[in-house]
Amino acid sequence: TFEVVFVGRSNVGKSTLLKNLTGRNVRTGKRPGVTLKPTHLYFDDFLITDMPGFGFMSGVTKEKSDDVKDNIVHYIEEHADRIMIAVQVIDGPAFVEITERWDSRDEIPIDLELHDFLEEMEIITIIAANKMDRVKDDEKDDLLNDVVGIFGYDRGEGTWKESGALVAPVSARGGDIRPLISHLKNEFHKMKRDDLFKHF
Ligand code: GDP
């Protein structure tokens, strides 16, 4: 099995993105944050896993939200041998503000913790910066420069494109997900699994 996992806090547009990418519905009427378990999409020996959304949600206690994070970490540890790629979905325009809020409380944002964890697990991680339709064209590069900086990539004098981070600015609702598709295609190719591309 070749597995790709999708992670991200609630409401970043993960379901919309998966629907766009695969044509299949991942979540049917489940309330965000209430689901603790991953959802699977099967394509022969190719598996796409939608991890539960994490972070604070109205009507969900802090304990439950920590449970979601623990479940994600355990799942990834348990299946590390077959998880080849992670797509970490963030709400592009909201991301900087969310991490600043965490910073002011001296907590490590779950997104960053998870990104570091995926790196430790040697899982190739693509950052899908979603909702980019909400960002003005001339502000997109600045935002993405901040995003890679927050994730800890050193871009030197360059932009996010030179940082080494795999960043895909997308708009799932607008159906503009080409940057994510090209990153996936590229990684499949490097792993000699070009055949998997037919599923998108
Ligand atoms: P999930 O909780 O991460 O699975 O998020 P959903 O896919 O349910 O989307 C959460 C909300 O964000 C919904 O209201 C979507 O319509 C909206 N949304 C998803 N993708 C985009 C996008 O690319 N742009 C904008 N502006 N909104 C989006």
PDB file of C-alpha atoms and ligand atoms in Angstrom:
ATOM      1  CA  THR A   1       0.000   0.000   0.000  1.00  0.00           C
ATOM      2  CA  PHE A   2       1.118   3.493  -0.889  1.00  0.00           C
ATOM      3  CA  GLU A   3      -0.540   5.979   1.424  1.00  0.00           C
ATOM      4  CA  VAL A   4      -0.940   9.743   1.227  1.00  0.00           C
ATOM      5  CA  VAL A   5      -2.315  11.449   4.339  1.00  0.00           C
ATOM      6  CA  PHE A   6      -4.081  14.779   4.481  1.00  0.00           C
ATOM      7  CA  VAL A   7      -3.745  16.710   7.726  1.00  0.00           C
ATOM      8  CA  GLY A   8      -4.903  20.134   8.821  1.00  0.00           C
ATOM      9  CA  ARG A   9      -6.908  22.004  11.400  1.00  0.00           C
ATOM     10  CA  SER A  10     -10.686  22.113  11.103  1.00  0.00           C
ATOM     11  CA  ASN A  11     -12.208  24.356   8.494  1.00  0.00           C
ATOM     12  CA  VAL A  12      -9.095  24.857   6.377  1.00  0.00           C
ATOM     13  CA  GLY A  13     -10.912  23.305   3.416  1.00  0.00           C
ATOM     14  CA  LYS A  14      -9.438  19.819   3.569  1.00  0.00           C
ATOM     15  CA  SER A  15     -12.669  18.081   2.515  1.00  0.00           C
ATOM     16  CA  THR A  16     -13.215  20.505  -0.325  1.00  0.00           C
ATOM     17  CA  LEU A  17      -9.662  19.931  -1.512  1.00  0.00           C
ATOM     18  CA  LEU A  18     -10.004  16.147  -1.400  1.00  0.00           C
ATOM     19  CA  LYS A  19     -13.287  16.320  -3.259  1.00  0.00           C
ATOM     20  CA  ASN A  20     -11.637  18.417  -5.934  1.00  0.00           C
ATOM     21  CA  LEU A  21      -8.609  16.174  -6.198  1.00  0.00           C
ATOM     22  CA  THR A  22     -10.296  12.776  -6.226  1.00  0.00           C
ATOM     23  CA  GLY A  23     -13.898  13.491  -7.196  1.00  0.00           C
ATOM     24  CA  ARG A  24     -14.971  11.603  -4.111  1.00  0.00           C
ATOM     25  CA  ASN A  25     -16.656  12.833  -0.969  1.00  0.00           C
ATOM     26  CA  VAL A  26     -14.670  12.127   2.155  1.00  0.00           C
ATOM     27  CA  ARG A  27     -16.975  13.343   4.836  1.00  0.00           C
ATOM     28  CA  THR A  28     -20.688  13.039   4.646  1.00  0.00           C
ATOM     29  CA  GLY A  29     -22.475  15.156   7.154  1.00  0.00           C
ATOM     30  CA  LYS A  30     -20.098  14.613  10.043  1.00  0.00           C
ATOM     31  CA  ARG A  31     -19.595  17.614  12.255  1.00  0.00           C
ATOM     32  CA  PRO A  32     -16.047  18.987  12.153  1.00  0.00           C
ATOM     33  CA  GLY A  33     -13.912  18.059  15.113  1.00  0.00           C
ATOM     34  CA  VAL A  34     -16.294  15.421  16.341  1.00  0.00           C
ATOM     35  CA  THR A  35     -14.711  12.710  14.234  1.00  0.00           C
ATOM     36  CA  LEU A  36     -11.624  11.305  15.881  1.00  0.00           C
ATOM     37  CA  LYS A  37     -10.848   8.628  13.344  1.00  0.00           C
ATOM     38  CA  PRO A  38      -9.201   8.909   9.945  1.00  0.00           C
ATOM     39  CA  THR A  39     -11.341   8.375   6.860  1.00  0.00           C
ATOM     40  CA  HIS A  40      -9.991   6.335   3.955  1.00  0.00           C
ATOM     41  CA  LEU A  41     -10.346   6.577   0.194  1.00  0.00           C
ATOM     42  CA  TYR A  42      -9.188   3.419  -1.557  1.00  0.00           C
ATOM     43  CA  PHE A  43      -7.853   3.219  -5.100  1.00  0.00           C
ATOM     44  CA  ASP A  44      -6.428  -0.282  -5.596  1.00  0.00           C
ATOM     45  CA  ASP A  45      -3.145  -0.295  -3.656  1.00  0.00           C
ATOM     46  CA  PHE A  46      -3.232   3.471  -3.298  1.00  0.00           C
ATOM     47  CA  LEU A  47      -4.767   4.888  -0.152  1.00  0.00           C
ATOM     48  CA  ILE A  48      -5.675   8.465   0.628  1.00  0.00           C
ATOM     49  CA  THR A  49      -6.351   9.164   4.274  1.00  0.00           C
ATOM     50  CA  ASP A  50      -8.227  12.148   5.573  1.00  0.00           C
ATOM     51  CA  MET A  51      -7.059  12.743   9.115  1.00  0.00           C
ATOM     52  CA  PRO A  52      -9.502  14.351  11.522  1.00  0.00           C
ATOM     53  CA  GLY A  53      -9.307  18.137  11.707  1.00  0.00           C
ATOM     54  CA  PHE A  54      -7.549  19.449  14.791  1.00  0.00           C
ATOM     55  CA  GLY A  55      -7.474  22.698  16.738  1.00  0.00           C
ATOM     56  CA  PHE A  56     -10.046  24.562  18.705  1.00  0.00           C
ATOM     57  CA  MET A  57     -13.599  24.274  17.571  1.00  0.00           C
ATOM     58  CA  SER A  58     -16.774  25.561  19.085  1.00  0.00           C
ATOM     59  CA  GLY A  59     -18.553  22.868  21.015  1.00  0.00           C
ATOM     60  CA  VAL A  60     -15.414  20.757  21.313  1.00  0.00           C
ATOM     61  CA  THR A  61     -13.460  20.645  24.565  1.00  0.00           C
ATOM     62  CA  LYS A  62      -9.722  21.156  24.875  1.00  0.00           C
ATOM     63  CA  GLU A  63      -9.392  17.496  25.909  1.00  0.00           C
ATOM     64  CA  LYS A  64     -11.142  16.280  22.801  1.00  0.00           C
ATOM     65  CA  SER A  65      -8.981  18.505  20.657  1.00  0.00           C
ATOM     66  CA  ASP A  66      -5.839  17.058  22.280  1.00  0.00           C
ATOM     67  CA  ASP A  67      -7.224  13.579  21.641  1.00  0.00           C
ATOM     68  CA  VAL A  68      -7.471  14.381  17.950  1.00  0.00           C
ATOM     69  CA  LYS A  69      -3.823  15.412  17.874  1.00  0.00           C
ATOM     70  CA  ASP A  70      -2.726  12.294  19.761  1.00  0.00           C
ATOM     71  CA  ASN A  71      -4.730  10.093  17.418  1.00  0.00           C
ATOM     72  CA  ILE A  72      -3.090  11.669  14.395  1.00  0.00           C
ATOM     73  CA  VAL A  73       0.391  11.165  15.815  1.00  0.00           C
ATOM     74  CA  HIS A  74      -0.328   7.555  16.774  1.00  0.00           C
ATOM     75  CA  TYR A  75      -1.846   6.765  13.399  1.00  0.00           C
ATOM     76  CA  ILE A  76       1.157   8.169  11.569  1.00  0.00           C
ATOM     77  CA  GLU A  77       3.619   6.326  13.797  1.00  0.00           C
ATOM     78  CA  GLU A  78       1.744   3.086  13.324  1.00  0.00           C
ATOM     79  CA  HIS A  79       1.603   3.357   9.536  1.00  0.00           C
ATOM     80  CA  ALA A  80       4.893   5.135   8.919  1.00  0.00           C
ATOM     81  CA  ASP A  81       6.141   2.327   6.670  1.00  0.00           C
ATOM     82  CA  ARG A  82       3.439   2.912   4.091  1.00  0.00           C
ATOM     83  CA  ILE A  83       2.821   6.665   4.444  1.00  0.00           C
ATOM     84  CA  MET A  84       4.884   8.124   1.627  1.00  0.00           C
ATOM     85  CA  ILE A  85       3.536  11.655   1.428  1.00  0.00           C
ATOM     86  CA  ALA A  86       1.645  14.030   3.707  1.00  0.00           C
ATOM     87  CA  VAL A  87      -0.342  16.982   2.457  1.00  0.00           C
ATOM     88  CA  GLN A  88      -0.592  19.520   5.226  1.00  0.00           C
ATOM     89  CA  VAL A  89      -3.477  21.844   4.478  1.00  0.00           C
ATOM     90  CA  ILE A  90      -3.476  25.327   5.991  1.00  0.00           C
ATOM     91  CA  ASP A  91      -5.829  28.264   5.632  1.00  0.00           C
ATOM     92  CA  GLY A  92      -3.369  30.526   3.806  1.00  0.00           C
ATOM     93  CA  PRO A  93      -4.799  33.931   4.701  1.00  0.00           C
ATOM     94  CA  ALA A  94      -5.591  32.952   8.329  1.00  0.00           C
ATOM     95  CA  PHE A  95      -2.380  31.063   9.055  1.00  0.00           C
ATOM     96  CA  VAL A  96      -0.100  33.908  10.122  1.00  0.00           C
ATOM     97  CA  GLU A  97      -2.714  35.322  12.469  1.00  0.00           C
ATOM     98  CA  ILE A  98      -3.435  31.932  14.032  1.00  0.00           C
ATOM     99  CA  THR A  99       0.212  31.214  14.747  1.00  0.00           C
ATOM    100  CA  GLU A 100       0.743  34.711  16.165  1.00  0.00           C
ATOM    101  CA  ARG A 101      -2.126  34.139  18.560  1.00  0.00           C
ATOM    102  CA  TRP A 102      -0.536  30.886  19.712  1.00  0.00           C
ATOM    103  CA  ASP A 103       2.816  32.546  20.036  1.00  0.00           C
ATOM    104  CA  SER A 104       1.416  35.175  22.385  1.00  0.00           C
ATOM    105  CA  ARG A 105       0.244  32.363  24.645  1.00  0.00           C
ATOM    106  CA  ASP A 106       3.677  30.710  24.517  1.00  0.00           C
ATOM    107  CA  GLU A 107       2.263  27.569  22.969  1.00  0.00           C
ATOM    108  CA  ILE A 108       3.549  25.789  19.895  1.00  0.00           C
ATOM    109  CA  PRO A 109       0.923  25.830  17.169  1.00  0.00           C
ATOM    110  CA  ILE A 110      -0.220  22.297  16.378  1.00  0.00           C
ATOM    111  CA  ASP A 111       0.502  22.906  12.696  1.00  0.00           C
ATOM    112  CA  LEU A 112       4.184  23.488  13.420  1.00  0.00           C
ATOM    113  CA  GLU A 113       4.423  20.596  15.841  1.00  0.00           C
ATOM    114  CA  LEU A 114       2.886  18.309  13.257  1.00  0.00           C
ATOM    115  CA  HIS A 115       5.136  19.560  10.480  1.00  0.00           C
ATOM    116  CA  ASP A 116       8.240  18.876  12.571  1.00  0.00           C
ATOM    117  CA  PHE A 117       6.889  15.462  13.510  1.00  0.00           C
ATOM    118  CA  LEU A 118       6.308  14.546   9.845  1.00  0.00           C
ATOM    119  CA  GLU A 119       9.841  15.640   9.054  1.00  0.00           C
ATOM    120  CA  GLU A 120      11.205  13.477  11.878  1.00  0.00           C
ATOM    121  CA  MET A 121       9.229  10.575  10.450  1.00  0.00           C
ATOM    122  CA  GLU A 122      10.892  11.299   7.082  1.00  0.00           C
ATOM    123  CA  ILE A 123       7.542  11.748   5.374  1.00  0.00           C
ATOM    124  CA  ILE A 124       7.612  14.122   2.431  1.00  0.00           C
ATOM    125  CA  THR A 125       5.261  16.941   3.328  1.00  0.00           C
ATOM    126  CA  ILE A 126       3.572  19.280   0.907  1.00  0.00           C
ATOM    127  CA  ILE A 127       2.123  22.431   2.448  1.00  0.00           C
ATOM    128  CA  ALA A 128      -1.145  23.170   0.647  1.00  0.00           C
ATOM    129  CA  ALA A 129      -1.903  26.829   1.359  1.00  0.00           C
ATOM    130  CA  ASN A 130      -5.620  26.927   0.678  1.00  0.00           C
ATOM    131  CA  LYS A 131      -8.119  29.784   0.276  1.00  0.00           C
ATOM    132  CA  MET A 132      -5.599  31.805  -1.730  1.00  0.00           C
ATOM    133  CA  ASP A 133      -8.558  33.295  -3.622  1.00  0.00           C
ATOM    134  CA  ARG A 134      -8.957  35.499  -0.541  1.00  0.00           C
ATOM    135  CA  VAL A 135      -5.498  37.011  -0.990  1.00  0.00           C
ATOM    136  CA  LYS A 136      -4.778  39.813  -3.444  1.00  0.00           C
ATOM    137  CA  ASP A 137      -2.355  38.838  -6.193  1.00  0.00           C
ATOM    138  CA  ASP A 138       0.292  41.347  -5.129  1.00  0.00           C
ATOM    139  CA  GLU A 139       0.145  40.108  -1.528  1.00  0.00           C
ATOM    140  CA  LYS A 140       0.488  36.394  -2.227  1.00  0.00           C
ATOM    141  CA  ASP A 141       4.291  36.211  -2.242  1.00  0.00           C
ATOM    142  CA  ASP A 142       4.597  38.130   1.036  1.00  0.00           C
ATOM    143  CA  LEU A 143       2.096  35.817   2.685  1.00  0.00           C
ATOM    144  CA  LEU A 144       3.838  32.673   1.432  1.00  0.00           C
ATOM    145  CA  ASN A 145       7.229  34.062   2.485  1.00  0.00           C
ATOM    146  CA  ASP A 146       5.807  34.441   5.999  1.00  0.00           C
ATOM    147  CA  VAL A 147       4.325  30.951   5.889  1.00  0.00           C
ATOM    148  CA  VAL A 148       7.621  29.217   5.055  1.00  0.00           C
ATOM    149  CA  GLY A 149       9.358  31.360   7.667  1.00  0.00           C
ATOM    150  CA  ILE A 150       6.881  30.254  10.332  1.00  0.00           C
ATOM    151  CA  PHE A 151       7.435  26.615   9.349  1.00  0.00           C
ATOM    152  CA  GLY A 152      11.139  27.215   9.920  1.00  0.00           C
ATOM    153  CA  TYR A 153      12.511  27.169   6.384  1.00  0.00           C
ATOM    154  CA  ASP A 154      15.418  29.442   5.576  1.00  0.00           C
ATOM    155  CA  ARG A 155      14.844  31.299   2.353  1.00  0.00           C
ATOM    156  CA  GLY A 156      17.923  33.495   2.655  1.00  0.00           C
ATOM    157  CA  GLU A 157      17.531  36.415   0.271  1.00  0.00           C
ATOM    158  CA  GLY A 158      15.080  34.477  -1.866  1.00  0.00           C
ATOM    159  CA  THR A 159      11.335  33.959  -1.826  1.00  0.00           C
ATOM    160  CA  TRP A 160       9.246  31.015  -0.631  1.00  0.00           C
ATOM    161  CA  LYS A 161      10.025  29.351  -3.947  1.00  0.00           C
ATOM    162  CA  GLU A 162      13.715  29.121  -3.042  1.00  0.00           C
ATOM    163  CA  SER A 163      13.144  27.981   0.540  1.00  0.00           C
ATOM    164  CA  GLY A 164      13.165  24.261  -0.196  1.00  0.00           C
ATOM    165  CA  ALA A 165       9.663  23.914   1.251  1.00  0.00           C
ATOM    166  CA  LEU A 166       7.111  22.145  -0.931  1.00  0.00           C
ATOM    167  CA  VAL A 167       4.397  24.787  -1.038  1.00  0.00           C
ATOM    168  CA  ALA A 168       1.262  24.574  -3.140  1.00  0.00           C
ATOM    169  CA  PRO A 169      -0.872  27.715  -3.120  1.00  0.00           C
ATOM    170  CA  VAL A 170      -4.388  26.555  -3.985  1.00  0.00           C
ATOM    171  CA  SER A 171      -8.011  27.517  -3.935  1.00  0.00           C
ATOM    172  CA  ALA A 172     -10.008  24.350  -3.411  1.00  0.00           C
ATOM    173  CA  ARG A 173     -13.347  26.078  -3.655  1.00  0.00           C
ATOM    174  CA  GLY A 174     -12.345  27.814  -6.862  1.00  0.00           C
ATOM    175  CA  GLY A 175     -11.075  24.500  -8.242  1.00  0.00           C
ATOM    176  CA  ASP A 176      -7.576  25.872  -8.662  1.00  0.00           C
ATOM    177  CA  ILE A 177      -5.439  23.052  -7.284  1.00  0.00           C
ATOM    178  CA  ARG A 178      -2.873  22.659 -10.038  1.00  0.00           C
ATOM    179  CA  PRO A 179       0.153  23.509  -7.851  1.00  0.00           C
ATOM    180  CA  LEU A 180      -0.756  20.632  -5.529  1.00  0.00           C
ATOM    181  CA  ILE A 181      -1.246  18.246  -8.424  1.00  0.00           C
ATOM    182  CA  SER A 182       2.167  19.104  -9.843  1.00  0.00           C
ATOM    183  CA  HIS A 183       3.903  18.564  -6.503  1.00  0.00           C
ATOM    184  CA  LEU A 184       2.193  15.184  -6.122  1.00  0.00           C
ATOM    185  CA  LYS A 185       3.056  14.230  -9.691  1.00  0.00           C
ATOM    186  CA  ASN A 186       6.646  15.175  -9.098  1.00  0.00           C
ATOM    187  CA  GLU A 187       6.937  13.160  -5.884  1.00  0.00           C
ATOM    188  CA  PHE A 188       5.221  10.118  -7.452  1.00  0.00           C
ATOM    189  CA  HIS A 189       7.717  10.328 -10.268  1.00  0.00           C
ATOM    190  CA  LYS A 190      10.689  10.424  -7.898  1.00  0.00           C
ATOM    191  CA  MET A 191       9.298   7.324  -6.180  1.00  0.00           C
ATOM    192  CA  LYS A 192       8.831   5.620  -9.552  1.00  0.00           C
ATOM    193  CA  ARG A 193       5.082   5.526  -9.051  1.00  0.00           C
ATOM    194  CA  ASP A 194       3.914   7.601 -12.032  1.00  0.00           C
ATOM    195  CA  ASP A 195       1.052   5.123 -12.341  1.00  0.00           C
ATOM    196  CA  LEU A 196      -0.636   6.579  -9.252  1.00  0.00           C
ATOM    197  CA  PHE A 197      -1.300   9.787 -11.076  1.00  0.00           C
ATOM    198  CA  LYS A 198      -4.163   8.267 -12.990  1.00  0.00           C
ATOM    199  CA  HIS A 199      -6.313   8.525  -9.869  1.00  0.00           C
ATOM    200  CA  PHE A 200      -6.455  12.324 -10.047  1.00  0.00           C
TER     201      PHE A 200
HETATM  202  P1  GDP B   1     -12.422  21.065   6.447  1.00  0.00           P
HETATM  203  O1  GDP B   1     -13.021  21.180   7.805  1.00  0.00           O
HETATM  204  O2  GDP B   1     -10.979  21.378   6.485  1.00  0.00           O
HETATM  205  O3  GDP B   1     -12.705  19.770   5.768  1.00  0.00           O
HETATM  206  O4  GDP B   1     -13.061  22.239   5.585  1.00  0.00           O
HETATM  207  P2  GDP B   1     -14.212  22.235   4.481  1.00  0.00           P
HETATM  208  O5  GDP B   1     -13.767  21.611   3.223  1.00  0.00           O
HETATM  209  O6  GDP B   1     -15.461  21.721   5.096  1.00  0.00           O
HETATM  210  O7  GDP B   1     -14.329  23.806   4.219  1.00  0.00           O
HETATM  211  C1  GDP B   1     -14.530  24.723   5.286  1.00  0.00           C
HETATM  212  C2  GDP B   1     -15.070  26.027   4.736  1.00  0.00           C
HETATM  213  O8  GDP B   1     -14.086  26.682   3.937  1.00  0.00           O
HETATM  214  C3  GDP B   1     -16.286  25.849   3.825  1.00  0.00           C
HETATM  215  O9  GDP B   1     -17.172  26.907   4.054  1.00  0.00           O
HETATM  216  C4  GDP B   1     -15.683  25.927   2.426  1.00  0.00           C
HETATM  217  O10 GDP B   1     -16.613  26.367   1.460  1.00  0.00           O
HETATM  218  C5  GDP B   1     -14.574  26.941   2.633  1.00  0.00           C
HETATM  219  N1  GDP B   1     -13.491  26.768   1.649  1.00  0.00           N
HETATM  220  C6  GDP B   1     -12.893  25.618   1.272  1.00  0.00           C
HETATM  221  N2  GDP B   1     -11.954  25.846   0.344  1.00  0.00           N
HETATM  222  C7  GDP B   1     -11.954  27.184   0.115  1.00  0.00           C
HETATM  223  C8  GDP B   1     -11.204  28.027  -0.748  1.00  0.00           C
HETATM  224  O11 GDP B   1     -10.333  27.615  -1.527  1.00  0.00           O
HETATM  225  N3  GDP B   1     -11.477  29.361  -0.683  1.00  0.00           N
HETATM  226  C9  GDP B   1     -12.428  29.872   0.141  1.00  0.00           C
HETATM  227  N4  GDP B   1     -12.608  31.192   0.112  1.00  0.00           N
HETATM  228  N5  GDP B   1     -13.144  29.100   0.964  1.00  0.00           N
HETATM  229  C10 GDP B   1     -12.933  27.772   0.960  1.00  0.00           C
END
